[in-house]
PDB file of C-alpha atoms in Angstrom:
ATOM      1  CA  UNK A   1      12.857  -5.666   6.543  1.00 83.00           C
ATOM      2  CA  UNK A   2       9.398  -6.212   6.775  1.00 91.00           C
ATOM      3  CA  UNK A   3       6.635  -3.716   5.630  1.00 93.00           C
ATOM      4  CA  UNK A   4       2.791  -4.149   5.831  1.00 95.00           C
ATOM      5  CA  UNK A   5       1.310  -1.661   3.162  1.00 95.00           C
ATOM      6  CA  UNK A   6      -2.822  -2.360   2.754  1.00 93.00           C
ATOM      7  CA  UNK A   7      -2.838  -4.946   5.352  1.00 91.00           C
ATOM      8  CA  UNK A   8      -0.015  -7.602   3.685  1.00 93.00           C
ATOM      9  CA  UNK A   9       3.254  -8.074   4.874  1.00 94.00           C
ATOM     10  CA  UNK A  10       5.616  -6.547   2.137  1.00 92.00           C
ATOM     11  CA  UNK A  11       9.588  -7.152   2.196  1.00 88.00           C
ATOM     12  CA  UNK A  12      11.831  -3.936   1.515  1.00 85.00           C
ATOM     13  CA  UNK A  13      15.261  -2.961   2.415  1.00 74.00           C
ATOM     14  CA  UNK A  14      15.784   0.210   2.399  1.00 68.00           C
ATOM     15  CA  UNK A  15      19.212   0.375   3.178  1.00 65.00           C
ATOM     16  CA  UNK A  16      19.989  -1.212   0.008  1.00 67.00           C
ATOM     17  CA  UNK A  17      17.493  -1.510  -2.659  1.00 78.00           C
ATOM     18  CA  UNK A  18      19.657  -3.090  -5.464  1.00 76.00           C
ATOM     19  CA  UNK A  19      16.790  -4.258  -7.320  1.00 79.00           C
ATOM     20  CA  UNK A  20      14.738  -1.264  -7.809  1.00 86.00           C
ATOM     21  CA  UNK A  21      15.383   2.347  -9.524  1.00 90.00           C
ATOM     22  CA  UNK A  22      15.949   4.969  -7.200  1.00 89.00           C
ATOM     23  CA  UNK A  23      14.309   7.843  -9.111  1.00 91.00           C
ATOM     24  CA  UNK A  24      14.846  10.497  -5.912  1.00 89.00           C
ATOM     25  CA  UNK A  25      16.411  11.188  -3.032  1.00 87.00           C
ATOM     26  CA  UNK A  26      16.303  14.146   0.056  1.00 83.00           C
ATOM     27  CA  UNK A  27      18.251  14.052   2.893  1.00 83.00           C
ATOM     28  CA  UNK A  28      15.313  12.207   4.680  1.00 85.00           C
ATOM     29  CA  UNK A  29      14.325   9.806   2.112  1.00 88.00           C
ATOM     30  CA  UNK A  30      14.726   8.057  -0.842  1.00 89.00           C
ATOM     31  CA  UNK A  31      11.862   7.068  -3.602  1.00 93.00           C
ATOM     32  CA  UNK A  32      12.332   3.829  -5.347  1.00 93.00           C
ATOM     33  CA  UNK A  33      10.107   2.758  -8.662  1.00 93.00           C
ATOM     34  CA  UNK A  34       8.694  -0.592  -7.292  1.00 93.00           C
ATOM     35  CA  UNK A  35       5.759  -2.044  -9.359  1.00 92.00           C
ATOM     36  CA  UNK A  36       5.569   0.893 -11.433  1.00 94.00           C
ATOM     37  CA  UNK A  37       4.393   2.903  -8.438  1.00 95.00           C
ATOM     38  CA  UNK A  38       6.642   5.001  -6.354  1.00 96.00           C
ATOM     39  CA  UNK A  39       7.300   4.220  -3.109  1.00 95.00           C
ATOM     40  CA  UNK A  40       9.138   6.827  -0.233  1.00 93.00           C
ATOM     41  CA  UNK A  41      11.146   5.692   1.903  1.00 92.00           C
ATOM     42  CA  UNK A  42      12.236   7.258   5.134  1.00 90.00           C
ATOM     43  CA  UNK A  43      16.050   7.111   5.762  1.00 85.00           C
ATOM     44  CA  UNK A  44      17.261   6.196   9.153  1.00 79.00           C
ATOM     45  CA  UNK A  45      17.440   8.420  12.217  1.00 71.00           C
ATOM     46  CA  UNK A  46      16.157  11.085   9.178  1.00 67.00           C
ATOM     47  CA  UNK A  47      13.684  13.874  10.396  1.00 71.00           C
ATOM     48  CA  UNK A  48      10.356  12.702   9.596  1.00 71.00           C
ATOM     49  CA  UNK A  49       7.387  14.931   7.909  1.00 78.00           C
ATOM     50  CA  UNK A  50       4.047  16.348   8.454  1.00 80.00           C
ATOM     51  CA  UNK A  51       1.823  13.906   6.918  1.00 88.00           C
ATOM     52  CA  UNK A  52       0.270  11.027   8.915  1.00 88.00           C
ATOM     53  CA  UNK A  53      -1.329   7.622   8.427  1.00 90.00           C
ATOM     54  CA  UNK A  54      -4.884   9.452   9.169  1.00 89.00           C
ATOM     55  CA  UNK A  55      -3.864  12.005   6.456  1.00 90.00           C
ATOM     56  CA  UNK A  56      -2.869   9.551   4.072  1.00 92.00           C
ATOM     57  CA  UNK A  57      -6.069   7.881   4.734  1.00 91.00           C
ATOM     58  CA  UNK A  58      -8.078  11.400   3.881  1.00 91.00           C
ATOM     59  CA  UNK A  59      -6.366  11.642   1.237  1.00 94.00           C
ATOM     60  CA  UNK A  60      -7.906   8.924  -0.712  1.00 89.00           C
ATOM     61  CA  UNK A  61     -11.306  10.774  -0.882  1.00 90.00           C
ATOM     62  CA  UNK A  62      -9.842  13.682  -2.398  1.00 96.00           C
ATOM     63  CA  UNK A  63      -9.632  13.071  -6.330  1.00 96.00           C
ATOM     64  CA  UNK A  64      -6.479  15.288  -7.494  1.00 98.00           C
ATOM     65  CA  UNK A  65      -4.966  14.843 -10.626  1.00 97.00           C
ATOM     66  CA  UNK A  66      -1.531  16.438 -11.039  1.00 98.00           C
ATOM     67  CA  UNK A  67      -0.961  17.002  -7.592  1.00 98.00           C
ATOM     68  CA  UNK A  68      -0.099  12.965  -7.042  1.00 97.00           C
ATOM     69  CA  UNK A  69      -1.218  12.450  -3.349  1.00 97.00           C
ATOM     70  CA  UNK A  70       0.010   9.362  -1.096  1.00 95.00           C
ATOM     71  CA  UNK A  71      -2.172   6.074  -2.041  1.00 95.00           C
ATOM     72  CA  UNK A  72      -0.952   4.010   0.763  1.00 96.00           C
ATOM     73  CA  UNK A  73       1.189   4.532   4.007  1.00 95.00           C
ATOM     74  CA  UNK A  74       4.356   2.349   4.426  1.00 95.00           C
ATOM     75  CA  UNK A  75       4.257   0.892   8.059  1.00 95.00           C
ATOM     76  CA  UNK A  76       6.638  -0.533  10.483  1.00 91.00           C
ATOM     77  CA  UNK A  77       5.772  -3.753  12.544  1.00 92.00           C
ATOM     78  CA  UNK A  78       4.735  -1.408  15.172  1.00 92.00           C
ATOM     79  CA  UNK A  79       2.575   0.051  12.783  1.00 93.00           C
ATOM     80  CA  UNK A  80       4.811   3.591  12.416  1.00 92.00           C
ATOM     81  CA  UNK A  81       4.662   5.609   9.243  1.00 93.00           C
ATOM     82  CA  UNK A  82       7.982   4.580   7.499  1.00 92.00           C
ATOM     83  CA  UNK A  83       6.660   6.157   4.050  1.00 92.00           C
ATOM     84  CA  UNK A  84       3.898   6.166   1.558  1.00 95.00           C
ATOM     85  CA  UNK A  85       3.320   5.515  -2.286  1.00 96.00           C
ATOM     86  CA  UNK A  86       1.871   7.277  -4.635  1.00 96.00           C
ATOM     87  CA  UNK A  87       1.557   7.518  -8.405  1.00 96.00           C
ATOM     88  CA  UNK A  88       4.394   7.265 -10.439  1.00 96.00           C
ATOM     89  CA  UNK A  89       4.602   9.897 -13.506  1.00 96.00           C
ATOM     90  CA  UNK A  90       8.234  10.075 -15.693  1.00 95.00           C
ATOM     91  CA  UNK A  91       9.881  13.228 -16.163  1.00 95.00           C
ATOM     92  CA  UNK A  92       9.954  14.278 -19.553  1.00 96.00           C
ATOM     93  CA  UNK A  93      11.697  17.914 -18.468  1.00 97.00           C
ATOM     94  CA  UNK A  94      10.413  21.466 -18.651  1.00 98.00           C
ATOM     95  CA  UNK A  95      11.401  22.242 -21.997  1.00 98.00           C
ATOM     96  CA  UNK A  96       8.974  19.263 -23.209  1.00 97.00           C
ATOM     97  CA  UNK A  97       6.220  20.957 -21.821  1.00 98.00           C
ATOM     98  CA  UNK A  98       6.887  24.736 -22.639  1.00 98.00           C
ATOM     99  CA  UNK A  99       7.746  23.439 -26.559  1.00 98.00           C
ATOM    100  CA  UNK A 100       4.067  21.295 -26.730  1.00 98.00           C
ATOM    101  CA  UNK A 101       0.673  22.990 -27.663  1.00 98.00           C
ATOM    102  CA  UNK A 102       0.007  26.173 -25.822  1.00 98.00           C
ATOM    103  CA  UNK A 103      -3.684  24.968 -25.124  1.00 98.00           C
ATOM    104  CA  UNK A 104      -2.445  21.762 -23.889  1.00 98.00           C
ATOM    105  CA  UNK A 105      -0.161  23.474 -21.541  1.00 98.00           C
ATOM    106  CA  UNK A 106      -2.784  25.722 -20.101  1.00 98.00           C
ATOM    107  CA  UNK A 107      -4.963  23.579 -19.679  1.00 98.00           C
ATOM    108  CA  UNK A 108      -3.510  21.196 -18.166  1.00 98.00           C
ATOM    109  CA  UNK A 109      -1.813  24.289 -15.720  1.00 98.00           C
ATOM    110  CA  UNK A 110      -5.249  24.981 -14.824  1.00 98.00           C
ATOM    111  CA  UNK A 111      -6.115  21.209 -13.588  1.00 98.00           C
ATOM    112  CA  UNK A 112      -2.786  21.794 -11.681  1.00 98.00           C
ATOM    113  CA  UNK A 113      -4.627  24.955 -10.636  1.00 98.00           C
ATOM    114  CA  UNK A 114      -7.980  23.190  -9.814  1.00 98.00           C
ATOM    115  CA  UNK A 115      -6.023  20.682  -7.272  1.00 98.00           C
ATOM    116  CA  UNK A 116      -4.446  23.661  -5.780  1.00 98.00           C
ATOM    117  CA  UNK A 117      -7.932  24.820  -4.744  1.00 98.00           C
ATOM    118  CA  UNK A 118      -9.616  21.535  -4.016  1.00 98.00           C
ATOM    119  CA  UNK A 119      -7.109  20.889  -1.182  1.00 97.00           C
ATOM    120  CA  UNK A 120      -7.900  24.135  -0.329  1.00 97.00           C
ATOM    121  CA  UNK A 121     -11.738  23.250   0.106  1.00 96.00           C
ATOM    122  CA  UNK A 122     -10.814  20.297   2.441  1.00 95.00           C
ATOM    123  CA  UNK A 123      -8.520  22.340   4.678  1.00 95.00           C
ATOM    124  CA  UNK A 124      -5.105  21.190   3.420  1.00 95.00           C
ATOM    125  CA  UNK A 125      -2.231  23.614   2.614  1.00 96.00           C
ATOM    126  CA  UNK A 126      -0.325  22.972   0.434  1.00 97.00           C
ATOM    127  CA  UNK A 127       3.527  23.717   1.111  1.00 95.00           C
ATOM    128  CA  UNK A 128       7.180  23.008  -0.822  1.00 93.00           C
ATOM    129  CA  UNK A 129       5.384  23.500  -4.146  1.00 96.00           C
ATOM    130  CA  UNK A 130       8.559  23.917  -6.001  1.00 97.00           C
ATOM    131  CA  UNK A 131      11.026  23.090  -9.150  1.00 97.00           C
ATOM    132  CA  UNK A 132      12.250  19.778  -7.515  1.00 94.00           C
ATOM    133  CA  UNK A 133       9.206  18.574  -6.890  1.00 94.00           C
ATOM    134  CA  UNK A 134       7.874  18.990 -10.366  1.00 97.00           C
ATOM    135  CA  UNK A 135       7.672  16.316 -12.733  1.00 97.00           C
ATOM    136  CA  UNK A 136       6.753  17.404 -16.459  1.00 98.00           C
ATOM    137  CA  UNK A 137       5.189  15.012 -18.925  1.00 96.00           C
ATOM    138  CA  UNK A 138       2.534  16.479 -20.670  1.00 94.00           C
ATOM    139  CA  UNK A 139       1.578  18.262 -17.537  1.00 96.00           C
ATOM    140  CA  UNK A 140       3.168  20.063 -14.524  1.00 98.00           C
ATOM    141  CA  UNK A 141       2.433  17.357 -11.889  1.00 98.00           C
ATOM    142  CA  UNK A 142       3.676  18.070  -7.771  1.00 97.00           C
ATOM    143  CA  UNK A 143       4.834  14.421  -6.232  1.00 94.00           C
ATOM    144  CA  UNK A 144       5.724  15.477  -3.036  1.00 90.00           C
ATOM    145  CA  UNK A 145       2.665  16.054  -0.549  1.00 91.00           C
ATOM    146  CA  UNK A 146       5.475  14.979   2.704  1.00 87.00           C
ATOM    147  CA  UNK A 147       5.035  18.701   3.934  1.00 89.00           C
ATOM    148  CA  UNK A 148       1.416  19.246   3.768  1.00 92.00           C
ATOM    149  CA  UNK A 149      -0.129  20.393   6.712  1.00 90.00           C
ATOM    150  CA  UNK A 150      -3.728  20.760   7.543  1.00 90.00           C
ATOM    151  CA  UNK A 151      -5.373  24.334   7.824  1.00 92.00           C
ATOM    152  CA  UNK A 152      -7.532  26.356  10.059  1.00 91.00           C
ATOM    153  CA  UNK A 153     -10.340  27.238   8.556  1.00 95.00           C
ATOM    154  CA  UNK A 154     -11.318  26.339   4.588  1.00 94.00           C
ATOM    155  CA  UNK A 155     -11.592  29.723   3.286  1.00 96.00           C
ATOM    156  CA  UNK A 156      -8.100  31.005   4.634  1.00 97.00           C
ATOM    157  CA  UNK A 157      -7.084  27.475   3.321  1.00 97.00           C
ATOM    158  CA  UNK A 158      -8.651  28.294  -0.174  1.00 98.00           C
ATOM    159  CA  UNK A 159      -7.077  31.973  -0.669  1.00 97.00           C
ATOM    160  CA  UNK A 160      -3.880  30.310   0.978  1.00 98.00           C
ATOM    161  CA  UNK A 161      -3.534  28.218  -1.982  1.00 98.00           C
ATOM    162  CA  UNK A 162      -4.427  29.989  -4.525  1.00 98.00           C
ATOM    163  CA  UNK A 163      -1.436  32.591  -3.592  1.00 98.00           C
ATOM    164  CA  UNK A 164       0.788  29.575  -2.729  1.00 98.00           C
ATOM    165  CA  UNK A 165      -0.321  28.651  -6.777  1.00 98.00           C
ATOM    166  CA  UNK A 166       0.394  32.017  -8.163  1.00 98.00           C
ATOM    167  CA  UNK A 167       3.985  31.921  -6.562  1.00 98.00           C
ATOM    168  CA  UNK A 168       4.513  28.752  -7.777  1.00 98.00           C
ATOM    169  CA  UNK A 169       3.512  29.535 -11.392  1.00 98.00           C
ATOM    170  CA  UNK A 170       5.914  32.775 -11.422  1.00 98.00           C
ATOM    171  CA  UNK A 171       8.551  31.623  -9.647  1.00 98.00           C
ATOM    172  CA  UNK A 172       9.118  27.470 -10.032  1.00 98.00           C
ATOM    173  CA  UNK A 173       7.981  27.340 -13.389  1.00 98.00           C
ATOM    174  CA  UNK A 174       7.734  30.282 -15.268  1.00 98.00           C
ATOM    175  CA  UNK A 175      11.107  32.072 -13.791  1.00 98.00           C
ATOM    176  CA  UNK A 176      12.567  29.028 -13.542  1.00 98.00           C
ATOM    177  CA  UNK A 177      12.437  28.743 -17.361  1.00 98.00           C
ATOM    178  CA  UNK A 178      13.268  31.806 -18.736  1.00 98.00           C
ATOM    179  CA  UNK A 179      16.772  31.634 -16.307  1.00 97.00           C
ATOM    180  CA  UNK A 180      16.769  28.561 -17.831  1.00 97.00           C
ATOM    181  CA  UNK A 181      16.932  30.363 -21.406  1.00 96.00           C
ATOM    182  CA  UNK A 182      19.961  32.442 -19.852  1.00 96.00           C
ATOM    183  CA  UNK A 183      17.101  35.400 -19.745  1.00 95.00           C
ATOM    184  CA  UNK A 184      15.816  37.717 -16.806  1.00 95.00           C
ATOM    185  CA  UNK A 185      12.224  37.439 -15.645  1.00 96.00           C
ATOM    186  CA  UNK A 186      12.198  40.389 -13.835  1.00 94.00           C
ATOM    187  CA  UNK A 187      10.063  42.858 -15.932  1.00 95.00           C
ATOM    188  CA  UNK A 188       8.019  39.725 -16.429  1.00 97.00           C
ATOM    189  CA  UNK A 189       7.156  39.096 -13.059  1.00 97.00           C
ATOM    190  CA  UNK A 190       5.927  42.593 -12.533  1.00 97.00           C
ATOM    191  CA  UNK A 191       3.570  42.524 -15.053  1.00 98.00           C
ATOM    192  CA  UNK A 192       2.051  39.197 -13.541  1.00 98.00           C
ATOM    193  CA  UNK A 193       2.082  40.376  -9.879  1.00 98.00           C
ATOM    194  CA  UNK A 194       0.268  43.194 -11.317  1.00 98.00           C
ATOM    195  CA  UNK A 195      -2.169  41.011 -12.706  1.00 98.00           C
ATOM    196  CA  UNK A 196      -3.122  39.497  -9.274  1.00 98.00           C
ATOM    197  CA  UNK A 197      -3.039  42.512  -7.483  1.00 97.00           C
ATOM    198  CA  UNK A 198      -5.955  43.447  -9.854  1.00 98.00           C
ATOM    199  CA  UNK A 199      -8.027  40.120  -9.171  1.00 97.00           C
ATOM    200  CA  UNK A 200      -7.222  38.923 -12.634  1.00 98.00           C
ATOM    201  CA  UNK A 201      -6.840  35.205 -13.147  1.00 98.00           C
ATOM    202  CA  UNK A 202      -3.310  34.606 -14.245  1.00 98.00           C
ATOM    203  CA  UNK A 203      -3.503  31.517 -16.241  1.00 98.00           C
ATOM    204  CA  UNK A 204      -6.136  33.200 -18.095  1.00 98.00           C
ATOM    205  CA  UNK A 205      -3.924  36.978 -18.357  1.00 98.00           C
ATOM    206  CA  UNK A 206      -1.418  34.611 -20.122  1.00 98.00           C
ATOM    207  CA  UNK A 207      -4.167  32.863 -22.671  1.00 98.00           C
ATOM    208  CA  UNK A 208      -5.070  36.078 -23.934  1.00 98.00           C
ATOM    209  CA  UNK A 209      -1.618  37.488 -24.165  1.00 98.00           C
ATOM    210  CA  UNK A 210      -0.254  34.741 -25.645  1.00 98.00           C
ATOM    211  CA  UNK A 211       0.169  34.525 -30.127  1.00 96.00           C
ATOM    212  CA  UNK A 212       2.553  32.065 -29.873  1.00 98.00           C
ATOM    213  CA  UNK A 213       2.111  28.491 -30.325  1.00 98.00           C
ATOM    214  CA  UNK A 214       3.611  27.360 -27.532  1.00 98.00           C
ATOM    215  CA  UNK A 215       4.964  28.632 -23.984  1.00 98.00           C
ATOM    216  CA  UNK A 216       8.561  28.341 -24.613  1.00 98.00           C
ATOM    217  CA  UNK A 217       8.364  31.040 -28.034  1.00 98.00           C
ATOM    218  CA  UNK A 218       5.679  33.123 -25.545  1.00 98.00           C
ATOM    219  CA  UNK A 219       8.344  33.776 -22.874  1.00 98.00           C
ATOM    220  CA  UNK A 220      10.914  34.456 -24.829  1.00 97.00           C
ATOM    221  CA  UNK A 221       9.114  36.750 -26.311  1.00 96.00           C
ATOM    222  CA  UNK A 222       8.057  38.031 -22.543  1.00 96.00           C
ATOM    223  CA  UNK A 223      11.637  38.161 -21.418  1.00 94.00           C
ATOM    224  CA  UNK A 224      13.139  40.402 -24.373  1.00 85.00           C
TER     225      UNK A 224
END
């Protein structure tokens, strides 16, 4: 089939890409490695998401860095969003990134953070933050924007992200870990909603609680 991405005429098939790496799949699309970017491609008859050639298009003035956003839409002949690509980061898994520096790991949480709240600034919430959607390398990087929806008013937009962080720290990452480690994050997770309750940053709670040279010895420590 025939694709125009940036203007050219670009030849896919989704139905049976034999020649490039699928490196995901949802029940509405699949994402192929092509060119060493990653391109998403919408499964037939599939239910289709949020985002939008316009939105794809604002998207390029927004300068993210671990939340990879759509470079370029994927469009039919009649010019219909089929898909998008973006950036292509490998997964080096979770425990790679909780075993590495602890500074490195904060810090590069907190760009994670920054994104979070520079969407926020130009009205975008984001949504399906999650596990799955997490690729670790030497940061936590989100590569699926598909249910991002735009908001209705910047400061609700703002404080909406910043909680929809904080939930995703706790529960996709942190949580998600320590169950990992066959260990229950319950008593941890109070102590960190109690943080925010309090207005206390959380990334920086954890920097000054923290000994330990990395995440991974911190939270099992946490999780005793």
């Amino acid at each position: 089939m025939v694709f125009l991405i940036d203007g050219k005429k670009v030849r896919l098939n989704p139905y049976n890409m034999r020649y490039s790496e699928k490196i995901g799949e949802t029940v509405n699309s699949a994402v192929y490695l092509i060119g060493g970017k990653a391109y998403k491609l919408y499964k037939p008859y599939g239910q289709k998401e949020l985002i939008t050639k316009d939105i794809i298009k604002h998207y390029k003035n927004i300068p993210t860095e671990k939340i990879k956003l759509p470079t370029s839409p994927i469009l039919d002949k009649k010019r219909r969003l089929q898909g998008y690509i973006s950036e292509y980061v490998k997964d080096l898994g979770i425990e790679q990134f909780m075993k590495q520096d602890i500074k490195t790991s904060l810090s590069e949480l907190k760009l994670l953070e920054n994104d979070f709240i520079l969407l926020g600034e130009h009205n975008i919430l984001v949504n399906d933050a999650n596990y799955e959607n997490t690729v670790f390398n030497k940061g936590a990087n989100l590569i699926d924007s598909g249910r991002f929806q735009k908001g209705q008013d910047e400061n609700i937009s703002i404080s909406y992200n910043q909680e929809a962080f904080n939930e995703y720290l706790i529960d996709q990452i942190i949580c998600k870990y320590i169950r990992l480690l066959k260990k229950s994050p319950k008593n941890l997770k109070k102590e960190y909603l109690k943080q925010i309750s309090q207005g206390i940053n959380l990334l920086d709670y954890i920097e000054k609680d923290a000994k330990e040279e990395n995440l991974d010895e911190y939270l099992k420590r946490k999780s005793r």
